[in-house]
Short mmCIF file of C-alpha atoms in Angstrom, two decimals:
data_model
loop_
_atom_site.label_atom_id
_atom_site.label_comp_id
_atom_site.label_asym_id
_atom_site.label_seq_id
_atom_site.Cartn_x
_atom_site.Cartn_y
_atom_site.Cartn_z
CA MET R 810 150.23 -223.72 37.12
CA ALA R 811 147.51 -221.25 37.90
CA ILE R 812 145.37 -220.46 34.93
CA GLY R 813 143.63 -217.15 34.66
CA ARG R 814 140.32 -216.90 32.87
CA GLN R 815 141.45 -214.28 30.37
CA ALA R 816 144.82 -215.88 29.71
CA SER R 817 143.44 -219.33 28.93
CA PHE R 818 140.22 -218.58 27.07
CA SER R 819 140.67 -218.81 23.32
CA GLY R 820 137.63 -220.04 21.47
CA ALA R 821 138.14 -218.17 18.20
CA PRO R 822 138.18 -220.49 15.18
CA GLU R 823 141.45 -221.03 13.36
CA ALA R 824 142.05 -223.00 10.21
CA GLY R 825 141.55 -226.67 11.05
CA PHE R 826 139.49 -229.79 10.66
CA LEU R 827 136.35 -228.63 12.43
CA ALA R 828 135.18 -225.10 13.17
CA VAL R 829 132.10 -224.06 15.11
CA ARG R 830 131.44 -220.43 14.21
CA GLU R 831 129.36 -218.17 16.44
CA VAL R 832 126.68 -220.77 17.02
CA CYS R 833 123.57 -219.62 18.87
CA LYS R 834 120.55 -221.70 19.75
CA GLU R 835 117.26 -220.39 21.08
CA TYR R 836 114.40 -222.64 22.03
CA GLU R 837 110.99 -221.38 23.13
CA GLY R 838 112.47 -217.98 23.91
CA ARG R 839 115.32 -219.44 25.99
CA ARG R 840 118.90 -218.97 24.86
CA ILE R 841 120.59 -222.37 25.06
CA LEU R 842 123.85 -221.44 23.29
CA ARG R 843 125.34 -217.96 22.94
CA GLN R 844 127.93 -217.24 20.26
CA VAL R 845 129.89 -220.46 20.75
CA SER R 846 133.01 -220.66 18.58
CA LEU R 847 135.77 -223.24 18.65
CA SER R 848 138.05 -225.02 16.26
CA LEU R 849 139.77 -228.38 16.23
CA ALA R 850 142.62 -229.76 14.17
CA ALA R 851 142.40 -233.29 12.80
CA GLY R 852 143.36 -235.67 15.58
CA ASP R 853 142.30 -233.38 18.42
CA PHE R 854 140.39 -234.79 21.37
CA LEU R 855 138.21 -232.10 22.89
CA VAL R 856 136.58 -232.82 26.23
CA LEU R 857 133.71 -230.55 27.08
CA PHE R 858 132.78 -230.01 30.71
CA GLY R 859 130.00 -228.03 32.27
CA PRO R 860 127.05 -228.25 34.63
CA ASN R 861 123.72 -229.81 33.65
CA GLY R 862 121.75 -227.52 31.36
CA ALA R 863 124.85 -225.68 30.15
CA GLY R 864 124.12 -226.56 26.53
CA LYS R 865 126.74 -229.30 26.03
CA SER R 866 124.38 -231.84 24.47
CA THR R 867 122.80 -229.12 22.32
CA LEU R 868 126.24 -228.17 21.02
CA LEU R 869 126.96 -231.83 20.16
CA GLY R 870 123.52 -232.03 18.53
CA ILE R 871 124.34 -229.01 16.35
CA ILE R 872 127.75 -230.41 15.39
CA SER R 873 126.07 -233.71 14.50
CA THR R 874 123.40 -231.88 12.39
CA LEU R 875 120.62 -233.40 14.53
CA ILE R 876 119.80 -229.89 15.77
CA SER R 877 119.74 -226.78 13.58
CA PRO R 878 121.45 -223.72 15.05
CA SER R 879 119.42 -220.50 15.33
CA SER R 880 122.47 -218.74 13.86
CA GLY R 881 126.09 -219.57 13.15
CA ARG R 882 127.45 -222.62 11.38
CA VAL R 883 129.62 -225.70 11.65
CA GLU R 884 132.38 -226.21 9.10
CA VAL R 885 134.47 -229.26 8.34
CA GLY R 886 137.50 -228.73 6.15
CA GLY R 887 136.29 -225.17 5.52
CA ARG R 888 132.89 -226.29 4.21
CA ASP R 889 129.57 -225.58 5.87
CA VAL R 890 128.26 -229.05 6.81
CA SER R 891 124.67 -228.03 6.01
CA GLN R 892 125.66 -227.71 2.32
CA ASP R 893 126.33 -231.42 1.91
CA PRO R 894 125.11 -233.15 5.06
CA GLU R 895 125.07 -236.68 3.59
CA ARG R 896 128.80 -236.49 2.77
CA TYR R 897 129.58 -235.11 6.24
CA LYS R 898 127.52 -237.80 7.96
CA ARG R 899 129.54 -240.57 6.30
CA ARG R 900 132.54 -239.35 8.35
CA LEU R 901 130.61 -238.94 11.59
CA GLY R 902 129.88 -241.22 14.53
CA MET R 903 127.92 -240.38 17.67
CA ILE R 904 127.20 -241.89 21.05
CA SER R 905 124.27 -240.07 22.59
CA HIS R 906 122.19 -240.43 25.76
CA HIS R 907 120.03 -242.94 23.88
CA CYS R 908 121.45 -246.14 22.43
CA LEU R 909 119.76 -245.72 18.98
CA LEU R 910 119.38 -249.51 18.77
CA TYR R 911 116.42 -251.56 17.59
CA ASP R 912 115.12 -253.78 20.38
CA HIS R 913 113.63 -256.39 18.05
CA MET R 914 116.96 -256.96 16.30
CA THR R 915 119.93 -258.89 17.62
CA ALA R 916 123.22 -257.15 18.41
CA LEU R 917 124.72 -258.39 15.14
CA GLU R 918 121.66 -257.38 13.09
CA ASN R 919 121.80 -253.87 14.53
CA LEU R 920 125.42 -253.47 13.52
CA LEU R 921 124.78 -254.98 10.08
CA PHE R 922 121.88 -252.57 9.59
CA TYR R 923 123.93 -249.52 10.55
CA GLY R 924 126.87 -250.82 8.52
CA GLY R 925 124.53 -251.00 5.54
CA LEU R 926 123.36 -247.42 6.08
CA TYR R 927 126.98 -246.25 5.89
CA GLY R 928 127.86 -248.53 2.98
CA VAL R 929 130.57 -250.28 5.00
CA ALA R 930 132.47 -252.77 2.86
CA ASP R 931 132.47 -256.26 4.43
CA ARG R 932 130.18 -255.08 7.19
CA ARG R 933 129.81 -258.55 8.72
CA GLN R 934 133.53 -258.77 9.42
CA ARG R 935 133.54 -255.21 10.78
CA ALA R 936 130.51 -255.93 12.98
CA GLU R 937 132.06 -259.13 14.36
CA GLU R 938 135.33 -257.29 15.14
CA LEU R 939 133.48 -254.54 16.98
CA LEU R 940 131.35 -257.02 18.91
CA ARG R 941 134.55 -258.72 20.08
CA ALA R 942 136.07 -255.34 20.99
CA VAL R 943 133.10 -254.39 23.19
CA GLY R 944 132.82 -257.89 24.70
CA LEU R 945 129.45 -258.77 23.20
CA HIS R 946 130.47 -261.34 20.60
CA ARG R 947 128.99 -264.24 22.56
CA ARG R 948 125.67 -262.36 22.74
CA ARG R 949 125.68 -261.33 19.08
CA HIS R 950 122.57 -263.37 18.26
CA SER R 951 120.59 -262.12 21.28
CA PRO R 952 117.88 -259.50 20.76
CA VAL R 953 118.79 -256.09 22.18
CA ALA R 954 115.48 -256.08 24.10
CA GLY R 955 117.10 -258.41 26.68
CA PHE R 956 120.27 -256.33 27.13
CA SER R 957 121.14 -254.47 30.31
CA ARG R 958 121.88 -250.73 30.21
CA GLY R 959 125.61 -251.33 30.23
CA MET R 960 125.38 -253.86 27.40
CA ARG R 961 123.30 -251.43 25.36
CA GLN R 962 125.89 -248.73 25.96
CA ARG R 963 128.69 -251.05 24.79
CA LEU R 964 126.71 -252.00 21.69
CA SER R 965 125.99 -248.31 21.12
CA ILE R 966 129.77 -247.71 21.10
CA ALA R 967 130.18 -250.44 18.48
CA ARG R 968 127.34 -248.87 16.46
CA ALA R 969 129.01 -245.48 16.52
CA LEU R 970 132.29 -246.99 15.30
CA ILE R 971 130.82 -249.14 12.53
CA ASN R 972 131.78 -246.61 9.81
CA ASP R 973 135.24 -245.97 11.32
CA PRO R 974 134.37 -242.27 11.67
CA ASP R 975 136.83 -239.39 11.26
CA LEU R 976 134.83 -237.38 13.80
CA LEU R 977 133.33 -239.08 16.83
CA LEU R 978 130.92 -237.25 19.15
CA LEU R 979 130.39 -238.75 22.59
CA ASP R 980 127.74 -237.55 25.01
CA GLU R 981 128.57 -238.96 28.45
CA PRO R 982 129.76 -242.29 27.03
CA PHE R 983 130.84 -243.67 30.42
CA SER R 984 127.37 -243.50 31.94
CA GLY R 985 125.92 -246.94 32.55
CA LEU R 986 129.27 -248.71 32.17
CA ASP R 987 130.83 -250.75 34.94
CA GLN R 988 134.47 -250.09 35.87
CA HIS R 989 135.79 -252.82 33.56
CA ALA R 990 133.78 -251.60 30.57
CA ALA R 991 134.69 -247.97 31.31
CA VAL R 992 138.39 -248.82 31.23
CA GLY R 993 137.81 -250.72 27.99
CA LEU R 994 136.08 -247.70 26.45
CA GLN R 995 138.85 -245.41 27.64
CA GLU R 996 141.38 -247.67 25.89
CA GLN R 997 139.27 -247.71 22.72
CA LEU R 998 139.02 -243.93 22.69
CA ALA R 999 142.78 -243.59 23.25
CA ASN R 1000 143.31 -246.07 20.39
CA LEU R 1001 141.01 -244.07 18.09
CA HIS R 1002 142.78 -240.89 19.03
CA GLY R 1003 146.09 -242.61 18.30
CA ARG R 1004 144.79 -243.20 14.78
CA ARG R 1005 144.29 -239.43 14.35
CA ARG R 1006 140.53 -239.51 14.68
CA THR R 1007 138.97 -236.30 15.97
CA LEU R 1008 136.84 -236.72 19.07
CA ILE R 1009 134.56 -234.45 21.04
CA MET R 1010 133.37 -235.83 24.35
CA VAL R 1011 130.98 -234.46 26.92
CA THR R 1012 131.54 -235.88 30.37
CA HIS R 1013 131.21 -235.02 34.04
CA GLN R 1014 134.21 -237.20 34.92
CA ILE R 1015 137.05 -234.70 35.17
CA GLU R 1016 139.98 -237.10 35.74
CA ARG R 1017 138.91 -239.46 32.99
CA GLY R 1018 138.23 -236.60 30.60
CA LEU R 1019 141.56 -234.88 31.27
CA ALA R 1020 143.41 -238.17 30.82
CA LEU R 1021 142.13 -238.39 27.26
CA ALA R 1022 141.89 -234.76 26.16
CA THR R 1023 144.20 -232.73 23.95
CA ARG R 1024 141.88 -229.74 24.43
CA VAL R 1025 139.46 -228.95 27.20
CA ALA R 1026 136.53 -226.58 27.32
CA ILE R 1027 133.96 -225.49 29.87
CA LEU R 1028 130.49 -224.48 28.83
CA ALA R 1029 128.33 -222.61 31.32
CA ALA R 1030 124.90 -221.06 30.70
CA GLY R 1031 125.37 -221.48 26.96
CA ARG R 1032 128.74 -219.69 26.82
CA LEU R 1033 132.15 -221.16 26.23
CA VAL R 1034 133.86 -219.80 29.33
CA PHE R 1035 137.11 -221.74 28.99
CA TYR R 1036 138.93 -223.33 26.08
CA ALA R 1037 142.54 -224.42 26.12
CA ALA R 1038 145.04 -227.02 25.03
CA ARG R 1039 145.27 -229.83 27.58
CA PRO R 1040 149.04 -229.57 28.30
CA GLN R 1041 148.44 -226.12 29.77
CA VAL R 1042 146.17 -227.55 32.46
CA THR R 1043 146.83 -229.84 35.41
CA ALA R 1044 143.92 -231.74 36.95
CA ALA R 1045 144.15 -229.77 40.19
CA ASP R 1046 144.29 -226.44 38.36
CA PHE R 1047 141.37 -227.46 36.20
CA LYS R 1048 139.21 -228.37 39.20
CA ASN R 1049 139.98 -225.01 40.78
CA LEU R 1050 139.22 -223.25 37.55
CA TYR R 1051 135.98 -225.18 37.14
CA GLN R 1052 134.95 -224.20 40.64
CA GLU R 1053 135.79 -220.58 39.92
CA LEU R 1054 133.87 -220.49 36.66
CA VAL R 1055 130.95 -222.79 37.33
CA GLY R 1056 130.79 -223.87 40.96
CA ALA R 1057 131.66 -227.15 42.65
CA PRO R 1058 133.14 -229.62 40.15
CA PRO R 1059 131.09 -232.74 39.40
CA GLY R 1060 131.58 -235.42 42.01
CA ALA R 1061 133.02 -232.98 44.55
CA SER R 1062 130.03 -233.44 46.83
CA GLY R 1063 129.42 -237.01 45.77
CA ALA R 1064 126.03 -235.94 44.51
CA GLU R 1065 126.83 -235.81 40.82
CA LYS R 1066 126.05 -238.81 38.72
CA ARG R 1067 129.16 -240.60 37.56
CA MET H 20 121.38 -254.27 -0.64
CA ASN H 21 120.78 -250.57 -1.31
CA LEU H 22 119.62 -248.14 1.35
CA PHE H 23 115.98 -248.24 0.27
CA TRP H 24 115.67 -252.02 0.52
CA LEU H 25 117.72 -252.08 3.71
CA LEU H 26 115.16 -249.79 5.37
CA VAL H 27 112.14 -251.65 3.95
CA HIS H 28 113.62 -254.98 5.00
CA LYS H 29 114.22 -253.67 8.53
CA ASP H 30 110.61 -252.47 8.93
CA LEU H 31 109.06 -255.62 7.49
CA ARG H 32 111.30 -257.84 9.60
CA ALA H 33 110.17 -255.94 12.70
CA GLU H 34 106.55 -256.61 11.74
CA LEU H 35 107.21 -260.28 11.00
CA ARG H 36 108.86 -260.77 14.39
CA ARG H 37 106.19 -258.91 16.32
CA PRO H 38 103.17 -258.63 14.01
CA GLU H 39 101.43 -256.03 16.16
CA ALA H 40 100.34 -253.78 13.30
CA VAL H 41 98.95 -256.37 10.87
CA VAL H 42 97.20 -258.39 13.60
CA SER H 43 95.46 -255.31 15.00
CA MET H 44 94.56 -254.08 11.49
CA VAL H 45 93.07 -257.42 10.44
CA PHE H 46 91.21 -257.86 13.73
CA PHE H 47 89.73 -254.35 13.54
CA GLY H 48 88.73 -254.80 9.88
CA PHE H 49 87.07 -258.13 10.69
CA LEU H 50 85.24 -256.60 13.63
CA LEU H 51 83.85 -253.75 11.53
CA LEU H 52 82.71 -256.07 8.74
CA VAL H 53 81.01 -258.45 11.19
CA LEU H 54 79.32 -255.66 13.19
CA LEU H 55 77.98 -253.92 10.10
CA ASN H 56 76.76 -257.27 8.79
CA VAL H 57 74.96 -258.03 12.05
CA ALA H 58 73.30 -254.59 11.87
CA LEU H 59 71.62 -255.52 8.55
CA PRO H 60 68.07 -256.98 8.73
CA PRO H 61 68.03 -260.73 8.01
CA GLY H 62 67.91 -261.42 4.28
CA ALA H 63 68.52 -257.76 3.37
CA ARG H 64 70.92 -257.00 0.55
CA LEU H 65 73.11 -253.95 0.40
CA ALA H 66 73.07 -251.67 -2.62
CA PRO H 67 76.41 -251.89 -4.50
CA GLU H 68 77.53 -248.38 -3.44
CA SER H 69 76.65 -249.07 0.21
CA ALA H 70 78.58 -252.36 0.04
CA ALA H 71 81.56 -250.49 -1.37
CA GLY H 72 81.26 -248.02 1.52
CA VAL H 73 81.30 -250.86 4.04
CA LEU H 74 84.40 -252.38 2.44
CA TRP H 75 86.35 -249.11 2.43
CA VAL H 76 85.30 -248.12 5.95
CA ALA H 77 86.76 -251.43 7.13
CA ILE H 78 89.96 -251.05 5.08
CA SER H 79 90.60 -247.38 5.87
CA PHE H 80 89.88 -247.72 9.60
CA ALA H 81 92.15 -250.76 9.75
CA ALA H 82 94.85 -248.94 7.75
CA VAL H 83 95.12 -246.03 10.16
CA LEU H 84 95.96 -248.45 12.98
CA GLY H 85 99.05 -249.63 11.14
CA LEU H 86 100.13 -246.43 9.44
CA GLY H 87 101.73 -244.90 12.49
CA LYS H 88 103.53 -248.08 13.48
CA THR H 89 106.55 -247.97 11.17
CA MET H 90 107.39 -244.43 12.22
CA SER H 91 106.54 -244.81 15.91
CA ARG H 92 108.95 -247.79 16.12
CA GLU H 93 111.72 -245.31 15.34
CA LYS H 94 110.87 -243.43 18.54
CA ASP H 95 111.99 -246.33 20.74
CA ASN H 96 115.58 -245.73 21.89
CA ARG H 97 115.52 -242.64 19.60
CA CYS H 98 116.38 -244.84 16.61
CA ILE H 99 115.20 -242.00 14.39
CA ASP H 100 118.35 -240.13 15.47
CA GLY H 101 120.40 -243.07 14.23
CA LEU H 102 118.75 -242.71 10.82
CA LEU H 103 119.15 -238.92 10.80
CA LEU H 104 122.83 -239.25 11.72
CA SER H 105 123.40 -241.66 8.86
CA PRO H 106 123.88 -240.58 5.24
CA VAL H 107 120.42 -241.85 4.24
CA SER H 108 118.46 -239.09 2.50
CA ALA H 109 115.03 -237.98 3.70
CA GLU H 110 113.60 -238.95 0.30
CA THR H 111 114.91 -242.52 0.58
CA LEU H 112 113.57 -242.75 4.11
CA PHE H 113 110.12 -241.56 2.97
CA ALA H 114 110.07 -243.98 0.03
CA ALA H 115 111.05 -246.88 2.31
CA LYS H 116 108.43 -246.02 4.94
CA LEU H 117 105.79 -245.63 2.22
CA THR H 118 106.66 -249.06 0.81
CA ALA H 119 106.55 -250.69 4.24
CA ASN H 120 103.19 -249.03 4.98
CA PHE H 121 101.86 -250.13 1.59
CA ALA H 122 102.91 -253.70 2.38
CA LEU H 123 101.23 -253.60 5.80
CA ILE H 124 97.93 -252.28 4.41
CA ALA H 125 98.07 -254.76 1.52
CA ALA H 126 98.67 -257.62 3.97
CA SER H 127 95.56 -256.61 5.96
CA GLU H 128 93.53 -256.27 2.75
CA LEU H 129 94.41 -259.86 1.82
CA SER H 130 92.28 -260.92 4.80
CA ILE H 131 89.66 -258.15 4.89
CA VAL H 132 88.59 -258.26 1.21
CA PRO H 133 87.88 -262.04 1.07
CA LEU H 134 85.92 -261.81 4.34
CA PHE H 135 83.87 -258.98 2.84
CA PHE H 136 82.75 -261.23 -0.03
CA VAL H 137 82.00 -264.07 2.38
CA LEU H 138 79.79 -261.88 4.56
CA TYR H 139 78.16 -259.61 1.99
CA GLY H 140 77.72 -261.99 -0.95
CA ASP H 141 79.79 -262.99 -3.94
CA THR H 142 77.34 -261.23 -6.30
CA PHE H 143 79.58 -258.18 -5.82
CA PHE H 144 82.59 -260.15 -7.00
CA ARG H 145 83.05 -258.80 -10.51
CA ALA H 146 86.03 -257.73 -12.61
CA PRO H 147 88.61 -258.93 -10.04
CA ALA H 148 91.57 -257.53 -12.00
CA VAL H 149 90.04 -254.05 -12.10
CA LEU H 150 89.04 -254.28 -8.45
CA ALA H 151 92.64 -255.26 -7.61
CA GLY H 152 93.83 -252.20 -9.55
CA VAL H 153 91.46 -249.93 -7.60
CA ILE H 154 92.62 -251.45 -4.31
CA ILE H 155 96.29 -250.91 -5.29
CA LEU H 156 95.70 -247.26 -6.27
CA ALA H 157 93.70 -246.50 -3.12
CA THR H 158 96.27 -248.28 -0.94
CA GLY H 159 99.05 -246.27 -2.58
CA GLY H 160 97.22 -243.00 -1.89
CA MET H 161 96.47 -243.95 1.72
CA ALA H 162 100.04 -245.15 2.31
CA ALA H 163 101.55 -241.94 0.87
CA THR H 164 99.25 -239.67 2.91
CA GLY H 165 99.59 -241.78 6.03
CA THR H 166 103.39 -241.95 5.81
CA LEU H 167 103.66 -238.17 5.57
CA PHE H 168 101.29 -237.56 8.49
CA SER H 169 102.78 -240.34 10.61
CA ALA H 170 106.18 -238.62 10.21
CA LEU H 171 104.55 -235.31 11.18
CA THR H 172 102.92 -236.74 14.29
CA ALA H 173 105.71 -239.13 15.33
CA GLY H 174 107.40 -236.44 17.39
CA THR H 175 104.24 -235.67 19.37
CA THR H 176 103.28 -237.38 22.60
CA ARG H 177 99.78 -238.28 21.38
CA ASN H 178 100.68 -239.33 17.87
CA GLU H 179 98.23 -242.25 17.73
CA ALA H 180 95.31 -239.92 18.50
CA LEU H 181 96.57 -237.12 16.25
CA LEU H 182 97.23 -239.21 13.15
CA PRO H 183 93.56 -240.06 12.35
CA LEU H 184 92.55 -236.42 12.93
CA LEU H 185 94.99 -235.29 10.25
CA PHE H 186 94.74 -238.33 7.99
CA TYR H 187 91.00 -238.68 7.39
CA PRO H 188 90.17 -235.12 6.25
CA ILE H 189 93.01 -235.25 3.71
CA VAL H 190 92.29 -238.77 2.48
CA MET H 191 88.51 -238.23 2.30
CA PRO H 192 88.43 -237.21 -1.42
CA LEU H 193 90.39 -240.33 -2.32
CA LEU H 194 88.08 -242.53 -0.25
CA ALA H 195 84.97 -240.92 -1.79
CA ILE H 196 86.25 -241.61 -5.31
CA THR H 197 87.31 -245.13 -4.34
CA VAL H 198 83.88 -245.93 -2.93
CA LYS H 199 82.23 -244.52 -6.06
CA VAL H 200 84.46 -246.59 -8.39
CA THR H 201 84.18 -249.77 -6.29
CA GLY H 202 80.37 -249.37 -6.28
CA MET H 203 80.40 -249.15 -10.09
CA ILE H 204 82.52 -252.31 -10.28
CA PHE H 205 80.10 -254.10 -7.92
CA GLN H 206 77.25 -252.97 -10.17
CA GLY H 207 78.99 -254.44 -13.21
CA GLU H 208 79.48 -251.10 -15.00
CA PRO H 209 81.99 -251.18 -17.90
CA LEU H 210 85.51 -249.85 -17.31
CA ALA H 211 84.99 -246.91 -19.67
CA GLN H 212 82.40 -245.48 -17.23
CA TYR H 213 84.92 -244.95 -14.43
CA VAL H 214 88.37 -245.09 -16.01
CA SER H 215 88.80 -241.31 -15.60
CA TRP H 216 88.35 -241.75 -11.83
CA LEU H 217 91.21 -244.24 -11.84
CA TYR H 218 93.47 -241.52 -13.28
CA VAL H 219 92.39 -239.18 -10.48
CA MET H 220 93.21 -241.86 -7.91
CA GLY H 221 96.62 -242.39 -9.51
CA ALA H 222 97.23 -238.64 -9.53
CA TYR H 223 96.31 -238.42 -5.83
CA ALA H 224 98.84 -241.14 -4.95
CA LEU H 225 101.54 -239.45 -7.04
CA ILE H 226 100.86 -235.97 -5.61
CA PHE H 227 101.11 -237.17 -2.02
CA THR H 228 104.18 -239.27 -2.80
CA GLY H 229 105.80 -236.16 -4.30
CA ALA H 230 104.66 -233.99 -1.38
CA GLY H 231 106.07 -236.53 1.08
CA MET H 232 109.41 -236.61 -0.74
CA LEU H 233 109.62 -232.81 -0.64
CA LEU H 234 108.38 -232.35 2.92
CA MET H 235 110.08 -235.28 4.67
CA ARG H 236 113.34 -233.40 5.31
CA PRO H 237 111.77 -230.35 7.07
CA VAL H 238 109.31 -232.63 8.87
CA LEU H 239 112.12 -234.79 10.26
CA ARG H 240 114.14 -231.74 11.30
CA GLN H 241 111.21 -230.65 13.46
#
């Protein structure tokens, strides 16, 4: 199915779980995001594509409350998240470019600490379950300082899931993972989605992203240039569309980082 | 364990496992006390106010080495983002960092103060309970000011150089009063002579604790 730009673009917020309303971000005179609006229903899995510097991580940062928008707002359940950020954060998990883990602590101690921050009941049991799920249970008493990048990424996934979040934000979660761990993460994300969690993922991996998504979006130069429900888009169509809107899709030349 | 103690426990455990801050604070304090002692002519005795100055130069210079540590540890792996993403309030975070900084300075003082009396003479050792009170008030004021400015400078690339530049001008009135009061204790003056200064020191610590609680949220957002 060929998808035209005008026919498929629909970023206007509707009633739903999460709404990003006309968010703009300027930094040192540079416009990072321009009037970005989108909405998600509970249980949606939005995958956000776009070239480096398009503003994808900034948008995730604004949704997470780590970054303040220059204008516009983020609403969850119709409420502006800046009105009661602590309540919103209890429902939120995030995997970012950095692992957000303390090197001097062991894997288990890190999860127990974060579990404590979120007031997780029986956090030891939860931490042990997650360590098993990410394949780090045997290394649970090892300090994070000795972990490889892939192990840190897996522990970071466990950290983000410690509070069983309703909304999970993932910024290139597959980076640093070997094939086995990437498949494991893909299964975990599909499992979370199956439990009606809402997910927003930034990735450069088109096939993997499309396999998981219920909605897809493309951000280019700070604008949302494409936003559609996943069933409307085939992988081949999407790659063509991406090329039309942005340029060569990631990995097309083999130069993009996977 | 509530959020406050969870954060304090995490910072103190980090210091216990790798005691970089306390070791450098104690070593620097010792070095200052020894060097200033060597600079004195043999057999010379310091006036009580000068001795108080020596003690507080050693403590305050040592303190600034450790003050930035609890906040700069959060920069590794962007752990500060993990805290900001969690439902912990900025006020709780400030209170926890202040407590951890207070504990670090107090730990260094446990070594620096006894060495001071060894090197400069136990004739200054008077009214230990009042002296302990003065040390606690001054440490509270330094910890509150230092915690606020360490949060301000943590996001900068040269935070360790910037922190003393911001910290000392602000903490100078507190240090001046502390030296004055400590000198009076060394001289054996009665409590009634300097009790009003103790209220000022307490007020300083409370004002900067309150300012830190109010300003921590906008500071962290920056």
